[in-house]
PDB file of C-alpha atoms in Angstrom:
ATOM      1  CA  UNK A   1     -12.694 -37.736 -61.138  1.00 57.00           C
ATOM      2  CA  UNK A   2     -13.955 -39.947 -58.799  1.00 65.00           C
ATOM      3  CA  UNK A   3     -15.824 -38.977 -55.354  1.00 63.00           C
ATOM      4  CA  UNK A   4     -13.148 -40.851 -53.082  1.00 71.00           C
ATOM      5  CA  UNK A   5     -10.279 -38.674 -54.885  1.00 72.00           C
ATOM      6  CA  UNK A   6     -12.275 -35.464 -54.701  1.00 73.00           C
ATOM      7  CA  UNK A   7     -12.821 -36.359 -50.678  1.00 72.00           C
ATOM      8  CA  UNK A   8      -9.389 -37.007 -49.864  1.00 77.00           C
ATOM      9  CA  UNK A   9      -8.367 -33.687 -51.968  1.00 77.00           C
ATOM     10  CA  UNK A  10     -10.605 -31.928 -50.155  1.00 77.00           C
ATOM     11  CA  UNK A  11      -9.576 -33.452 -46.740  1.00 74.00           C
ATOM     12  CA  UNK A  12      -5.641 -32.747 -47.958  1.00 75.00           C
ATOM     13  CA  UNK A  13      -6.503 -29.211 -48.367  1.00 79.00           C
ATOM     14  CA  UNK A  14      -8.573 -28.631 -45.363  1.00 79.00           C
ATOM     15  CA  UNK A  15      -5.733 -29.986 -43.591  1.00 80.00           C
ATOM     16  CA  UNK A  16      -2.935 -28.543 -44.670  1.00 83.00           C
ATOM     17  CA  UNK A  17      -3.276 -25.435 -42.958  1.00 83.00           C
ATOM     18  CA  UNK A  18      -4.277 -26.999 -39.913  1.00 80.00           C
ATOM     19  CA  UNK A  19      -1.094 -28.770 -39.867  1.00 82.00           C
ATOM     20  CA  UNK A  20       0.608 -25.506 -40.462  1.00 84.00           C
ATOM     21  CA  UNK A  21      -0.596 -23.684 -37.750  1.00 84.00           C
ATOM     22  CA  UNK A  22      -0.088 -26.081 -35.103  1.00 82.00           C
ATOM     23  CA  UNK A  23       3.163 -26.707 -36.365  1.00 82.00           C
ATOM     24  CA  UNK A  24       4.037 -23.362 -36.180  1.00 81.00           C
ATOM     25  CA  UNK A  25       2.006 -22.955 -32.931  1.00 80.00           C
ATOM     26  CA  UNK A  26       4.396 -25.982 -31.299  1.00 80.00           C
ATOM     27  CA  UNK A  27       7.266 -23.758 -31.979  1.00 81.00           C
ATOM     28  CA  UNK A  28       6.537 -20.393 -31.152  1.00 77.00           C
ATOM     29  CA  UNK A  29       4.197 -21.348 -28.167  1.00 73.00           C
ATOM     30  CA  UNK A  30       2.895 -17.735 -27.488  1.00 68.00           C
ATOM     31  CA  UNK A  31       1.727 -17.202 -23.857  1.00 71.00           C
ATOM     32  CA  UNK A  32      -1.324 -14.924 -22.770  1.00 67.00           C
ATOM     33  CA  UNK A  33      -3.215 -12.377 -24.712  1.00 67.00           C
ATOM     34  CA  UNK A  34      -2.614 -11.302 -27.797  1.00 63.00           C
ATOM     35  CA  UNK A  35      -3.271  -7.478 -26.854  1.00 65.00           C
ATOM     36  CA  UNK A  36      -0.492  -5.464 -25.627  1.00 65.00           C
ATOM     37  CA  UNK A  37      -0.716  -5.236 -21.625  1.00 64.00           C
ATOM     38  CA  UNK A  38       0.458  -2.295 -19.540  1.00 67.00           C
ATOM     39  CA  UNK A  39      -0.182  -1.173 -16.476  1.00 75.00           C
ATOM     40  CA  UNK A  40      -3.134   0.817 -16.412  1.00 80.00           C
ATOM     41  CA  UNK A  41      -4.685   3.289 -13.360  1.00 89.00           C
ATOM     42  CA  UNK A  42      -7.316   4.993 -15.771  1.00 94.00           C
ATOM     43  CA  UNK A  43      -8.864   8.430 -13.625  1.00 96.00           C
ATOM     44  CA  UNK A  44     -12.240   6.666 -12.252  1.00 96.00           C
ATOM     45  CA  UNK A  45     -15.681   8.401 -11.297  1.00 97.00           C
ATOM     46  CA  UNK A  46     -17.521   6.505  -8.728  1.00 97.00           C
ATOM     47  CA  UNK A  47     -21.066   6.991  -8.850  1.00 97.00           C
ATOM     48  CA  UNK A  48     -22.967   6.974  -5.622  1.00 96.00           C
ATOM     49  CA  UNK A  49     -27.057   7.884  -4.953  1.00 96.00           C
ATOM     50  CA  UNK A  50     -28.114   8.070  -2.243  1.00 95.00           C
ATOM     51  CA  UNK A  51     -31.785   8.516  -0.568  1.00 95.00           C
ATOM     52  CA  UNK A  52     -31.371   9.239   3.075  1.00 95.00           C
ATOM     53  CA  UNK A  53     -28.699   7.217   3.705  1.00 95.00           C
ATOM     54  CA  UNK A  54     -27.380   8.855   6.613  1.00 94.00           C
ATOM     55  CA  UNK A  55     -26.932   5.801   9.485  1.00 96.00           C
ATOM     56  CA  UNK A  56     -24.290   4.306   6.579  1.00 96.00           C
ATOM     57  CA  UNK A  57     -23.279   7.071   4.381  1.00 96.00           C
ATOM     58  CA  UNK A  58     -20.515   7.410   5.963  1.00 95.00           C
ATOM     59  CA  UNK A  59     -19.205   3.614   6.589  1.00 95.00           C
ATOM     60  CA  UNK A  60     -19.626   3.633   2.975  1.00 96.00           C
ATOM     61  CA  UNK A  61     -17.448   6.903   2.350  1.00 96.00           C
ATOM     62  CA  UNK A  62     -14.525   5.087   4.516  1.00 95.00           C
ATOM     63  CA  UNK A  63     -14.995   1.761   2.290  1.00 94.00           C
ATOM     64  CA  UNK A  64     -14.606   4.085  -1.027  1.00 95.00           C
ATOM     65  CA  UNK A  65     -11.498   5.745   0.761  1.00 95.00           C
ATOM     66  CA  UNK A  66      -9.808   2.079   1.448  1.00 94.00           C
ATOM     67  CA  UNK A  67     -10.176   1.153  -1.966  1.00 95.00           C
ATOM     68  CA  UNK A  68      -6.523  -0.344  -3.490  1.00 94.00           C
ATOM     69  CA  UNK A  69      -6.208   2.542  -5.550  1.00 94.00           C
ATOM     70  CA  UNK A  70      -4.517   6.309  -5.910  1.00 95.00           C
ATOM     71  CA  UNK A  71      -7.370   8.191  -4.670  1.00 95.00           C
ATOM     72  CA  UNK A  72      -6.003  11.571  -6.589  1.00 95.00           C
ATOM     73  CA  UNK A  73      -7.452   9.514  -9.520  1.00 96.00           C
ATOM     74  CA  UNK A  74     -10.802   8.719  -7.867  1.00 96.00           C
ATOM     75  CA  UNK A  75     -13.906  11.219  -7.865  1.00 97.00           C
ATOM     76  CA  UNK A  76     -17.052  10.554  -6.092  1.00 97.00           C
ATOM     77  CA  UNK A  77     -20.155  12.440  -7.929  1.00 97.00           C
ATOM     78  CA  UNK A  78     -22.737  11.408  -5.023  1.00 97.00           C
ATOM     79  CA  UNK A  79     -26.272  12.211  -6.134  1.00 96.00           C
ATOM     80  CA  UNK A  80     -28.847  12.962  -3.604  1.00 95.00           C
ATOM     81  CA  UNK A  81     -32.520  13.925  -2.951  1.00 92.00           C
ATOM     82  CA  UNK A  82     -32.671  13.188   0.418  1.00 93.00           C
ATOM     83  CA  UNK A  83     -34.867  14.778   2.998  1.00 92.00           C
ATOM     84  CA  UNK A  84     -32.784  13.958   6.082  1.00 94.00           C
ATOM     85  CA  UNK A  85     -29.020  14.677   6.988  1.00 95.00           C
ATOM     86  CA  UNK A  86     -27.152  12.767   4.095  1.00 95.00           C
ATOM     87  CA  UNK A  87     -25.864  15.826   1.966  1.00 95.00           C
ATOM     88  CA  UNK A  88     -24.332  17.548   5.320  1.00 96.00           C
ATOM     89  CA  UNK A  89     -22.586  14.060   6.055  1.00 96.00           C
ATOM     90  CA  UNK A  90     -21.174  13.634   2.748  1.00 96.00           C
ATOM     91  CA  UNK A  91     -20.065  17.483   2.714  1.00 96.00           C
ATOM     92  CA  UNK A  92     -18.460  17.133   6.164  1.00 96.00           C
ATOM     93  CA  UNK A  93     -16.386  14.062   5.476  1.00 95.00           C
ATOM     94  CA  UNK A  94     -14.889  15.361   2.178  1.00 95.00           C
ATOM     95  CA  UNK A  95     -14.469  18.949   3.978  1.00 94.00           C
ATOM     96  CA  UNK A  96     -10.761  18.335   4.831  1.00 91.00           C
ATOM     97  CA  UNK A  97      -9.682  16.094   2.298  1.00 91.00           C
ATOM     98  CA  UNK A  98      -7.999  16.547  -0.786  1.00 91.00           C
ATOM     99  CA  UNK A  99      -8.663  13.330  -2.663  1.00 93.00           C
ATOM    100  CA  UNK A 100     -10.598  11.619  -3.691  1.00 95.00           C
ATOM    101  CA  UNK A 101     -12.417  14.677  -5.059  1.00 95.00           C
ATOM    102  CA  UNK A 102     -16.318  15.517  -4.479  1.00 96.00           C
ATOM    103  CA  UNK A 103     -19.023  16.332  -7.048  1.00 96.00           C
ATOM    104  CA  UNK A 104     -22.312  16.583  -5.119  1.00 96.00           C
ATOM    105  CA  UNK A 105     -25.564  16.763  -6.993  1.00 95.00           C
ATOM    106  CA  UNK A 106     -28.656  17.940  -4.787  1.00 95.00           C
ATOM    107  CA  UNK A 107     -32.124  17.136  -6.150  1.00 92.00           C
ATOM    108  CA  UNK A 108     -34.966  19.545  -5.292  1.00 89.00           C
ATOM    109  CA  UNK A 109     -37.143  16.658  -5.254  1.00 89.00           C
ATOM    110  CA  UNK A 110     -36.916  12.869  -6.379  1.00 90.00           C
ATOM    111  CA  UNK A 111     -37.295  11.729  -9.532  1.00 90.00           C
ATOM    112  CA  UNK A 112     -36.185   8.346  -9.088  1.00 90.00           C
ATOM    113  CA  UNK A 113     -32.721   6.406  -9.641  1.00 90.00           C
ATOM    114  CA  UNK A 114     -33.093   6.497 -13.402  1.00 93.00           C
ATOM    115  CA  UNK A 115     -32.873  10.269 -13.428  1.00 93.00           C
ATOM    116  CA  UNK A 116     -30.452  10.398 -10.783  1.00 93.00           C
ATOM    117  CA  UNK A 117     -27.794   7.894 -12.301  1.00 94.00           C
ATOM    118  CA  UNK A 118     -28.707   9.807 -15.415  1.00 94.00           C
ATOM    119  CA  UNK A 119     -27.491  13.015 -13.972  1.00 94.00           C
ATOM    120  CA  UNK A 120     -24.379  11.636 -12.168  1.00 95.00           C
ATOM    121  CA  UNK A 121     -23.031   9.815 -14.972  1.00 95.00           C
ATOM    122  CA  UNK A 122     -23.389  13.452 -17.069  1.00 96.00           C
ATOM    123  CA  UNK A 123     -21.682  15.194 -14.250  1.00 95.00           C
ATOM    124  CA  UNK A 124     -18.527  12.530 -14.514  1.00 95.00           C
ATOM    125  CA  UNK A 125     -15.575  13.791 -15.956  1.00 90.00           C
ATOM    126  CA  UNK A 126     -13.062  10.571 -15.511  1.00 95.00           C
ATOM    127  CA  UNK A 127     -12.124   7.723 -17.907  1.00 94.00           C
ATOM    128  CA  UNK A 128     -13.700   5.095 -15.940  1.00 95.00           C
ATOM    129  CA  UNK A 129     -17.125   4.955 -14.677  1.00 96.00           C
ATOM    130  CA  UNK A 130     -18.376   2.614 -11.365  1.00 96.00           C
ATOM    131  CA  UNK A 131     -21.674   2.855  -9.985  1.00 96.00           C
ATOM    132  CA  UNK A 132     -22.112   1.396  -6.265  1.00 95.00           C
ATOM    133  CA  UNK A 133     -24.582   1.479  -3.355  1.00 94.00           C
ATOM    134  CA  UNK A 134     -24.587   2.971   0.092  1.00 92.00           C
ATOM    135  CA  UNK A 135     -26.131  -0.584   1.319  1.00 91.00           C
ATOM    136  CA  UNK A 136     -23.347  -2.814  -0.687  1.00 92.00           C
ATOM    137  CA  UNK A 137     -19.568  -3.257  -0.034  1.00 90.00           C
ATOM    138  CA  UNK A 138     -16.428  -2.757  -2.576  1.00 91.00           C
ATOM    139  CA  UNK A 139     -13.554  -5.625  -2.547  1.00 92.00           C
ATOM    140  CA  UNK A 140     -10.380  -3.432  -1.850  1.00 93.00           C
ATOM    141  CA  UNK A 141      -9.264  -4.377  -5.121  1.00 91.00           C
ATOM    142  CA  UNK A 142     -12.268  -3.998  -7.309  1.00 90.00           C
ATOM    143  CA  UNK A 143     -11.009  -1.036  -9.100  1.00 89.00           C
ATOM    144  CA  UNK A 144      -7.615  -2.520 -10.321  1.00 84.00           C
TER     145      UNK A 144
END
Protein backbone atom coordinates (compact mmCIF):
# COMPACT_ATOMS: atom_id res chain seq x y z
CA UNK A 1 0.00 0.00 0.00
CA UNK A 2 1.10 3.23 -0.56
CA UNK A 3 1.19 6.23 2.14
CA UNK A 4 -1.22 8.56 0.00
CA UNK A 5 -3.89 5.54 -0.06
CA UNK A 6 -3.39 4.72 3.60
CA UNK A 7 -3.97 8.78 4.30
CA UNK A 8 -6.98 9.17 2.40
CA UNK A 9 -8.36 5.73 4.06
CA UNK A 10 -7.68 7.01 7.11
CA UNK A 11 -9.18 10.51 6.37
CA UNK A 12 -12.43 8.44 4.76
CA UNK A 13 -12.83 6.76 7.98
CA UNK A 14 -12.28 9.56 10.32
CA UNK A 15 -14.85 11.20 8.39
CA UNK A 16 -17.43 9.15 7.96
CA UNK A 17 -18.85 9.44 11.22
CA UNK A 18 -18.46 12.98 11.29
CA UNK A 19 -20.58 13.20 8.34
CA UNK A 20 -23.05 11.01 10.08
CA UNK A 21 -23.59 12.89 12.96
CA UNK A 22 -24.06 16.15 11.51
CA UNK A 23 -26.22 14.71 9.10
CA UNK A 24 -28.26 13.33 11.53
CA UNK A 25 -27.76 16.42 13.78
CA UNK A 26 -29.28 18.71 10.63
CA UNK A 27 -32.35 16.68 10.93
CA UNK A 28 -33.23 16.14 14.32
CA UNK A 29 -31.87 19.62 15.50
CA UNK A 30 -32.29 18.95 19.32
CA UNK A 31 -32.72 22.17 21.39
CA UNK A 32 -31.28 22.74 25.03
CA UNK A 33 -29.90 20.28 27.46
CA UNK A 34 -29.76 16.97 27.17
CA UNK A 35 -30.91 16.34 30.94
CA UNK A 36 -34.47 16.11 31.68
CA UNK A 37 -35.73 19.62 33.16
CA UNK A 38 -38.53 20.05 35.68
CA UNK A 39 -39.43 22.43 37.82
CA UNK A 40 -37.62 22.18 40.87
CA UNK A 41 -38.22 24.15 44.56
CA UNK A 42 -35.74 21.76 46.50
CA UNK A 43 -36.39 22.52 50.72
CA UNK A 44 -33.29 25.07 51.23
CA UNK A 45 -31.27 25.81 54.57
CA UNK A 46 -29.86 29.21 54.61
CA UNK A 47 -26.93 29.53 56.64
CA UNK A 48 -26.38 32.75 58.46
CA UNK A 49 -23.39 33.69 61.33
CA UNK A 50 -23.47 36.22 62.78
CA UNK A 51 -21.03 38.18 65.37
CA UNK A 52 -22.89 41.06 66.85
CA UNK A 53 -24.68 41.99 64.10
CA UNK A 54 -27.42 43.67 65.71
CA UNK A 55 -27.67 47.42 63.81
CA UNK A 56 -28.42 44.98 60.47
CA UNK A 57 -29.56 41.69 61.65
CA UNK A 58 -32.61 42.47 61.11
CA UNK A 59 -32.58 44.38 57.52
CA UNK A 60 -30.99 41.22 56.66
CA UNK A 61 -33.85 38.92 58.18
CA UNK A 62 -36.46 41.09 55.94
CA UNK A 63 -34.08 40.57 52.73
CA UNK A 64 -34.13 36.58 53.51
CA UNK A 65 -38.04 36.93 53.97
CA UNK A 66 -38.40 38.77 50.32
CA UNK A 67 -36.58 36.18 48.72
CA UNK A 68 -38.68 34.79 45.31
CA UNK A 69 -39.30 31.70 46.96
CA UNK A 70 -42.02 29.51 49.20
CA UNK A 71 -40.65 30.34 52.47
CA UNK A 72 -42.42 26.98 54.08
CA UNK A 73 -39.41 25.48 52.17
CA UNK A 74 -36.78 27.88 53.57
CA UNK A 75 -35.01 27.39 57.10
CA UNK A 76 -32.64 29.80 58.54
CA UNK A 77 -30.02 27.92 61.02
CA UNK A 78 -28.40 31.40 62.23
CA UNK A 79 -25.25 30.70 64.22
CA UNK A 80 -24.16 33.10 66.80
CA UNK A 81 -21.55 33.93 69.51
CA UNK A 82 -22.30 37.27 69.96
CA UNK A 83 -21.86 39.30 73.08
CA UNK A 84 -24.42 42.02 72.33
CA UNK A 85 -28.25 41.87 71.44
CA UNK A 86 -28.18 39.75 68.12
CA UNK A 87 -29.69 36.35 69.44
CA UNK A 88 -32.79 38.36 71.15
CA UNK A 89 -33.28 40.16 67.64
CA UNK A 90 -33.22 37.13 65.65
CA UNK A 91 -35.57 35.31 68.33
CA UNK A 92 -38.01 38.25 68.31
CA UNK A 93 -38.45 38.54 64.57
CA UNK A 94 -39.10 34.80 63.98
CA UNK A 95 -41.38 34.84 67.31
CA UNK A 96 -44.66 35.20 65.31
CA UNK A 97 -43.92 33.68 62.19
CA UNK A 98 -44.48 30.44 60.87
CA UNK A 99 -42.09 30.22 57.95
CA UNK A 100 -39.44 30.36 57.12
CA UNK A 101 -38.52 28.19 60.12
CA UNK A 102 -35.64 29.05 62.81
CA UNK A 103 -32.72 26.89 63.99
CA UNK A 104 -30.62 29.09 66.31
CA UNK A 105 -27.23 27.92 67.43
CA UNK A 106 -25.73 29.94 70.51
CA UNK A 107 -21.97 29.67 71.05
CA UNK A 108 -20.68 29.94 74.64
CA UNK A 109 -17.76 31.56 73.27
CA UNK A 110 -16.19 32.09 69.67
CA UNK A 111 -14.36 29.82 67.97
CA UNK A 112 -14.24 31.43 64.76
CA UNK A 113 -16.35 31.13 61.36
CA UNK A 114 -14.77 27.80 60.50
CA UNK A 115 -16.33 26.17 63.53
CA UNK A 116 -19.38 28.05 63.29
CA UNK A 117 -20.25 27.26 59.51
CA UNK A 118 -19.09 23.85 60.61
CA UNK A 119 -21.81 23.59 63.14
CA UNK A 120 -24.62 25.22 61.07
CA UNK A 121 -24.16 23.24 58.10
CA UNK A 122 -24.46 19.92 60.67
CA UNK A 123 -27.54 21.41 62.16
CA UNK A 124 -29.21 21.73 58.39
CA UNK A 125 -31.74 19.39 57.63
CA UNK A 126 -32.89 20.69 53.91
CA UNK A 127 -31.84 19.57 50.39
CA UNK A 128 -30.19 22.69 49.52
CA UNK A 129 -27.61 24.48 51.37
CA UNK A 130 -26.80 28.63 50.99
CA UNK A 131 -24.50 30.34 53.14
CA UNK A 132 -24.86 34.35 53.23
CA UNK A 133 -23.75 37.35 55.31
CA UNK A 134 -25.46 39.80 57.58
CA UNK A 135 -23.25 42.65 55.70
CA UNK A 136 -24.16 41.29 51.95
CA UNK A 137 -27.49 41.39 50.00
CA UNK A 138 -29.53 38.36 48.20
CA UNK A 139 -30.98 39.07 44.48
CA UNK A 140 -34.77 38.22 45.03
CA UNK A 141 -34.27 35.50 42.75
CA UNK A 142 -31.06 33.92 43.82
CA UNK A 143 -32.62 30.87 45.17
CA UNK A 144 -34.60 29.80 41.99
Amino acid sequence: MSLPFVGLAACVLAGVPFALFYGLYALWKPEGSPARKRDAEPTVSVVLPTYNEERIVESKLEDLLALDYPMGKVEVVVVDSSDDDTPEIVESFFADRDAPSLTLIREEERRGLAAALNDAYAAADNEVIVKTDCDSRVAPDALR
